[in-house]
Short mmCIF file of N, CA and C in Angstrom, two decimals:
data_model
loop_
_atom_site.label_atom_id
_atom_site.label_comp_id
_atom_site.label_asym_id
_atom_site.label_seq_id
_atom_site.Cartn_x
_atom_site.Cartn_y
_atom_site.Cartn_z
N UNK A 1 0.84 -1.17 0.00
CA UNK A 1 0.00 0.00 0.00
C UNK A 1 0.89 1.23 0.00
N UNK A 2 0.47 1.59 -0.58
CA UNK A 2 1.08 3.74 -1.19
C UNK A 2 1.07 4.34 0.07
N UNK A 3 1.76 4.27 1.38
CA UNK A 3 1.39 5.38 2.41
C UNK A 3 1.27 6.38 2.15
N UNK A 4 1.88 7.29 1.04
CA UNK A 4 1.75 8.73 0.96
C UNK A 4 0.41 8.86 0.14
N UNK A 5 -0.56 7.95 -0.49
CA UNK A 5 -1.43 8.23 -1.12
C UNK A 5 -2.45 7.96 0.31
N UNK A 6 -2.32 7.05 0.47
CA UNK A 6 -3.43 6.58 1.98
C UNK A 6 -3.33 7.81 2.76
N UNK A 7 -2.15 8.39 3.24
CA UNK A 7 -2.33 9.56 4.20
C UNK A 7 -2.92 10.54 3.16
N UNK A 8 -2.95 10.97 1.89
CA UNK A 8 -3.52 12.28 1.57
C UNK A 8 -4.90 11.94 0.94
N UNK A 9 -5.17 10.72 1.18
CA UNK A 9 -6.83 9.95 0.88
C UNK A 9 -7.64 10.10 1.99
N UNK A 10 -6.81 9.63 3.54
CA UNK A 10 -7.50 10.38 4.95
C UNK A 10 -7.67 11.46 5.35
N UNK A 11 -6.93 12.94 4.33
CA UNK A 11 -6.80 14.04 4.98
C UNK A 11 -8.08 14.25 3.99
N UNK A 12 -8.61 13.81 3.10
CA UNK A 12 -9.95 13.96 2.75
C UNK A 12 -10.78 13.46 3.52
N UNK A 13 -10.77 11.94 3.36
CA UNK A 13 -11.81 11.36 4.33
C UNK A 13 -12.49 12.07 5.09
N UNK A 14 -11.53 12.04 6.35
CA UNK A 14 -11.95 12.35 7.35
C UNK A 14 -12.96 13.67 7.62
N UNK A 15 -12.80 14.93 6.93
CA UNK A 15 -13.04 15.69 7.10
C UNK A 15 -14.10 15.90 6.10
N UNK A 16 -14.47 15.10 5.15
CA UNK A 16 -15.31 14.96 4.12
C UNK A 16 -16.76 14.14 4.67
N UNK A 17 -16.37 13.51 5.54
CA UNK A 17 -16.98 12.36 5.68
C UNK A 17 -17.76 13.33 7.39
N UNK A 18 -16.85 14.42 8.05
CA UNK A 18 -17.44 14.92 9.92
C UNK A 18 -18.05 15.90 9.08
N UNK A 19 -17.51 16.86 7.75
CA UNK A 19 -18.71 17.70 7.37
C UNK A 19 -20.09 17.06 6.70
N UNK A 20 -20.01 15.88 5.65
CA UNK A 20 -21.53 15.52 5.32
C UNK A 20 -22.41 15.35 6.50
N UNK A 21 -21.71 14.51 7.70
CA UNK A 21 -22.94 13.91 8.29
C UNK A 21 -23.17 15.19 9.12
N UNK A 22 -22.29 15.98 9.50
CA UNK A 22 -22.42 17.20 10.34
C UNK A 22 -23.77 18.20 9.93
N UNK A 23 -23.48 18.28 8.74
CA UNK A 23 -24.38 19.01 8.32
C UNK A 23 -25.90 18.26 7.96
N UNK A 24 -25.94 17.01 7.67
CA UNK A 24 -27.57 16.31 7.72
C UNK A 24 -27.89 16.54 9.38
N UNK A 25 -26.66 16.21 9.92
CA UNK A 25 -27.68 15.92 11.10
C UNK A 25 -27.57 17.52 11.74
N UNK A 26 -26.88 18.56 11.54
CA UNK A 26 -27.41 19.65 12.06
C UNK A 26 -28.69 20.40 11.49
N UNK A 27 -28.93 19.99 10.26
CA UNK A 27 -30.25 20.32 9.70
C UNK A 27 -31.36 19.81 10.51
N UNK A 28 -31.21 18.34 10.78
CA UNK A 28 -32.48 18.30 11.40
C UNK A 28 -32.71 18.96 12.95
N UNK A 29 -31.30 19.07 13.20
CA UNK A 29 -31.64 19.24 14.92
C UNK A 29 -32.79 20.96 14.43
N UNK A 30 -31.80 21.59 13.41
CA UNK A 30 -32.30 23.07 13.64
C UNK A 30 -34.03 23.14 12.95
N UNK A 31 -34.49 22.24 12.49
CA UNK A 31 -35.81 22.25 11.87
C UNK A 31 -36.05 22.52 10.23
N UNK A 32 -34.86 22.83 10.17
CA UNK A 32 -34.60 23.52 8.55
C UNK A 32 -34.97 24.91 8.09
N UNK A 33 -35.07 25.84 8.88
CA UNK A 33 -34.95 27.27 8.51
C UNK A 33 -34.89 27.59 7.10
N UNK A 34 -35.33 28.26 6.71
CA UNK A 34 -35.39 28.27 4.90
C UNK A 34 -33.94 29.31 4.77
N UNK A 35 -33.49 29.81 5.90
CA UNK A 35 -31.97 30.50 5.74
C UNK A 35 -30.75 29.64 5.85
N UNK A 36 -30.57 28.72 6.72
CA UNK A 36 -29.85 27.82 7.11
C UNK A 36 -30.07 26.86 6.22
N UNK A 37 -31.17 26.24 5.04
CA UNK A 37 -31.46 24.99 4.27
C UNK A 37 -30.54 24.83 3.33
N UNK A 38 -30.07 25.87 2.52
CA UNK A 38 -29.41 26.01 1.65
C UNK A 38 -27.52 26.17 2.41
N UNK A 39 -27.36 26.57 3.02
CA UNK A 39 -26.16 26.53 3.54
C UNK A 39 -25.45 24.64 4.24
N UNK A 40 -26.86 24.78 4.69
CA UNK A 40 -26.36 23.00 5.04
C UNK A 40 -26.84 22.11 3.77
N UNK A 41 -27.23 22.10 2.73
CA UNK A 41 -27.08 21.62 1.66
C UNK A 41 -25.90 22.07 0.86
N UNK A 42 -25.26 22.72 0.94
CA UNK A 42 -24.21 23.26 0.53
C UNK A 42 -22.64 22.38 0.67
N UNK A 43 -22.93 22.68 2.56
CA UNK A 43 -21.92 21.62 3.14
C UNK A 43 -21.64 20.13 3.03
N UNK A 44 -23.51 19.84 2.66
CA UNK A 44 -23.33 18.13 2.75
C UNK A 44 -22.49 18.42 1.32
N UNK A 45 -22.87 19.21 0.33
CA UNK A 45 -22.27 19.11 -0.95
C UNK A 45 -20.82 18.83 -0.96
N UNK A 46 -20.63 20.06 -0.14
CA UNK A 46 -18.87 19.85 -0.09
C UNK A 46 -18.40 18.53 0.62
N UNK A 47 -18.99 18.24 1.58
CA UNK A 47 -18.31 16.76 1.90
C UNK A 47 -18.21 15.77 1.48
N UNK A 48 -19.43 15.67 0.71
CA UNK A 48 -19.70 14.75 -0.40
C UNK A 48 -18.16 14.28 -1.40
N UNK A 49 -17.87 15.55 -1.95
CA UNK A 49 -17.10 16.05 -2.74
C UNK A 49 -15.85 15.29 -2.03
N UNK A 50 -15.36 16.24 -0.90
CA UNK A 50 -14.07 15.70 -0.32
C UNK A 50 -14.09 14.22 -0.08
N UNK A 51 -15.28 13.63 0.39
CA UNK A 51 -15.22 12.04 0.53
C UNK A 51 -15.18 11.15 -0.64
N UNK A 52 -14.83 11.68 -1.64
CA UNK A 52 -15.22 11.12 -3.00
C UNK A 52 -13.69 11.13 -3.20
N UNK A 53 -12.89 12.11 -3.20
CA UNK A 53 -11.38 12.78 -3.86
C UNK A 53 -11.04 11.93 -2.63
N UNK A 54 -10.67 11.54 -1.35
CA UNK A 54 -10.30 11.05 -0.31
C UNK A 54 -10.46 9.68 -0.77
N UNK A 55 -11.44 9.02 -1.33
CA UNK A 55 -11.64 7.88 -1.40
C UNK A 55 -10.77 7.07 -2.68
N UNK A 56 -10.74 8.10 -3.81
CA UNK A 56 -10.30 7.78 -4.85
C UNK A 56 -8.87 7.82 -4.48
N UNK A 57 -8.46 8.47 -3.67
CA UNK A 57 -6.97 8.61 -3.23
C UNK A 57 -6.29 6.90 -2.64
N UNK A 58 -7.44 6.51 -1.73
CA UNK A 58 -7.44 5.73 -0.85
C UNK A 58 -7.74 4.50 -1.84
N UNK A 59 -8.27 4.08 -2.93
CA UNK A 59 -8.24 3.47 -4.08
C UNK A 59 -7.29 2.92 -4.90
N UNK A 60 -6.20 4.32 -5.08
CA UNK A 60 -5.04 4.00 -5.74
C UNK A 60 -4.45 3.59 -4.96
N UNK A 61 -4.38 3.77 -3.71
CA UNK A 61 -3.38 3.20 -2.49
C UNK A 61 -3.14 2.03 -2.60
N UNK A 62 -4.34 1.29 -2.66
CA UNK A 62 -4.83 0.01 -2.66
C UNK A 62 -4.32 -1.30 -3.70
N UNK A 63 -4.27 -0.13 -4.86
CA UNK A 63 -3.91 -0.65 -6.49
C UNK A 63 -5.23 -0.54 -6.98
N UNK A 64 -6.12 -0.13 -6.98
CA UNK A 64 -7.33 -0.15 -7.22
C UNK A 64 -7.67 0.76 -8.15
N UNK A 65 -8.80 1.01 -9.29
CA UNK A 65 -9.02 1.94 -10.05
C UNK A 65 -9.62 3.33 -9.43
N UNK A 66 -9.03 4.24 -9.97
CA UNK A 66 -9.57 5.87 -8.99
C UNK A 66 -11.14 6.25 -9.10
N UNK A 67 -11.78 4.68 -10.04
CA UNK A 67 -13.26 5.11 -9.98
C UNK A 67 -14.14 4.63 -8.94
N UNK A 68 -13.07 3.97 -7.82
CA UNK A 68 -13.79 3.20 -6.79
C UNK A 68 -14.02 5.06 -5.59
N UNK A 69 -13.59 5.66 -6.19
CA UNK A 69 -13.79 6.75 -5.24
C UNK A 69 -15.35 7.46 -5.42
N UNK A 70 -15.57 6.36 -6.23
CA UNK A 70 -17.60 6.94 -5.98
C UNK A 70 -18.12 5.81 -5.47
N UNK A 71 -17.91 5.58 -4.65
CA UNK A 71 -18.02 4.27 -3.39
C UNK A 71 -19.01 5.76 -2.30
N UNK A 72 -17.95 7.03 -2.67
CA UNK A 72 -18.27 8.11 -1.54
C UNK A 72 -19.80 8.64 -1.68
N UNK A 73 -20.51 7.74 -2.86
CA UNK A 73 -21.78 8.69 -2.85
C UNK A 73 -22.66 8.06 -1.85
N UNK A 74 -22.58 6.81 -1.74
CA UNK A 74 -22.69 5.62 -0.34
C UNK A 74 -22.55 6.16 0.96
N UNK A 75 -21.78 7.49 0.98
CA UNK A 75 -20.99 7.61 2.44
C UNK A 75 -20.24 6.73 3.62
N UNK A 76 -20.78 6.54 4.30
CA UNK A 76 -20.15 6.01 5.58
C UNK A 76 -19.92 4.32 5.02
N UNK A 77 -21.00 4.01 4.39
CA UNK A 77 -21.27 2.76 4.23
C UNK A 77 -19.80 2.59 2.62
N UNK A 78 -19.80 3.76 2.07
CA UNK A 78 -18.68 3.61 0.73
C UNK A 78 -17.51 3.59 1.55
N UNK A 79 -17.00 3.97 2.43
CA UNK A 79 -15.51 3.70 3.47
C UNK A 79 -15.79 2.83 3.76
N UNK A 80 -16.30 2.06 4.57
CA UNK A 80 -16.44 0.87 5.17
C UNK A 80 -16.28 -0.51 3.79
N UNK A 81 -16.57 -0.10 3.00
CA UNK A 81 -16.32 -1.24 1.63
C UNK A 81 -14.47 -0.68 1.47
N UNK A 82 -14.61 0.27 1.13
CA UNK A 82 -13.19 0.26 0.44
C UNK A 82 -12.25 -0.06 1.88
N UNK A 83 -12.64 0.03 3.09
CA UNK A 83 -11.86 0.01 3.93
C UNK A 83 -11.51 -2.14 4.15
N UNK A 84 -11.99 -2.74 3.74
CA UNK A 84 -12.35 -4.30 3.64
C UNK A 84 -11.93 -4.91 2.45
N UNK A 85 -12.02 -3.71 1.01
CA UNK A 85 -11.24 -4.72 0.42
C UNK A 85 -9.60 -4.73 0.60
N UNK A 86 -9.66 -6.27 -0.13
CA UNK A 86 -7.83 -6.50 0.21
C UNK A 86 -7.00 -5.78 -0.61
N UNK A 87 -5.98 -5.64 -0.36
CA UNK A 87 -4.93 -4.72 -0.83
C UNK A 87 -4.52 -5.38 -2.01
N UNK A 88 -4.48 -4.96 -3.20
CA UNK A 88 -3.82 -5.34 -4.17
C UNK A 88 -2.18 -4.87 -4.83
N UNK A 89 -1.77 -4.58 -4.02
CA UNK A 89 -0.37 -3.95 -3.86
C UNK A 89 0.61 -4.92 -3.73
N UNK A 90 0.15 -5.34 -2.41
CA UNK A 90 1.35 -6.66 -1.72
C UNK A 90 1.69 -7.79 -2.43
N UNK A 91 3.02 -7.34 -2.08
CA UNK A 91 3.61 -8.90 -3.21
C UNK A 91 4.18 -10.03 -2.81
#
């Protein structure tokens, strides 16, 4: 496995993955304000985004094709797959 691709696949992840859910689930706490609706649709957008580029990172790591990084439209449940399959690297 590529460590330098795996570490710059987590510096997406991670932060791709605390803003989507951050923002679904702060929508509901707040009721959805028609000011705030569009701003937290915004964010899930962007995390979306970063968990996608994080994942595809985390893909090549793997040996894997960079199209497994739309695993991220899945979310939590698209890490948890790519995080299980086996490494195709090791020799």
């Amino acid at each position: 496995m590529n460590t330098e691709q795996k570490s710059k696949g987590m510096a997406f992840i991670i932060p791709g993955l605390l803003l989507e859910i951050g923002c679904l689930y702060a929508r509901r706490i707040t009721g959805e304000p028609q000011s705030l609706s569009l701003a937290f649709a915004a964010g899930s957008l962007v995390g979306l985004i970063l968990l996608i580029i994080g994942l595809r990172q985390f893909a090549k790591s793997k040996g894997y094709s960079d199209a497994y990084g739309f695993l991220g439209l899945l979310s939590l449940l698209g890490v948890l797959i790519m995080a299980v399959l086996p490494d195709k690297t090791k020799v």
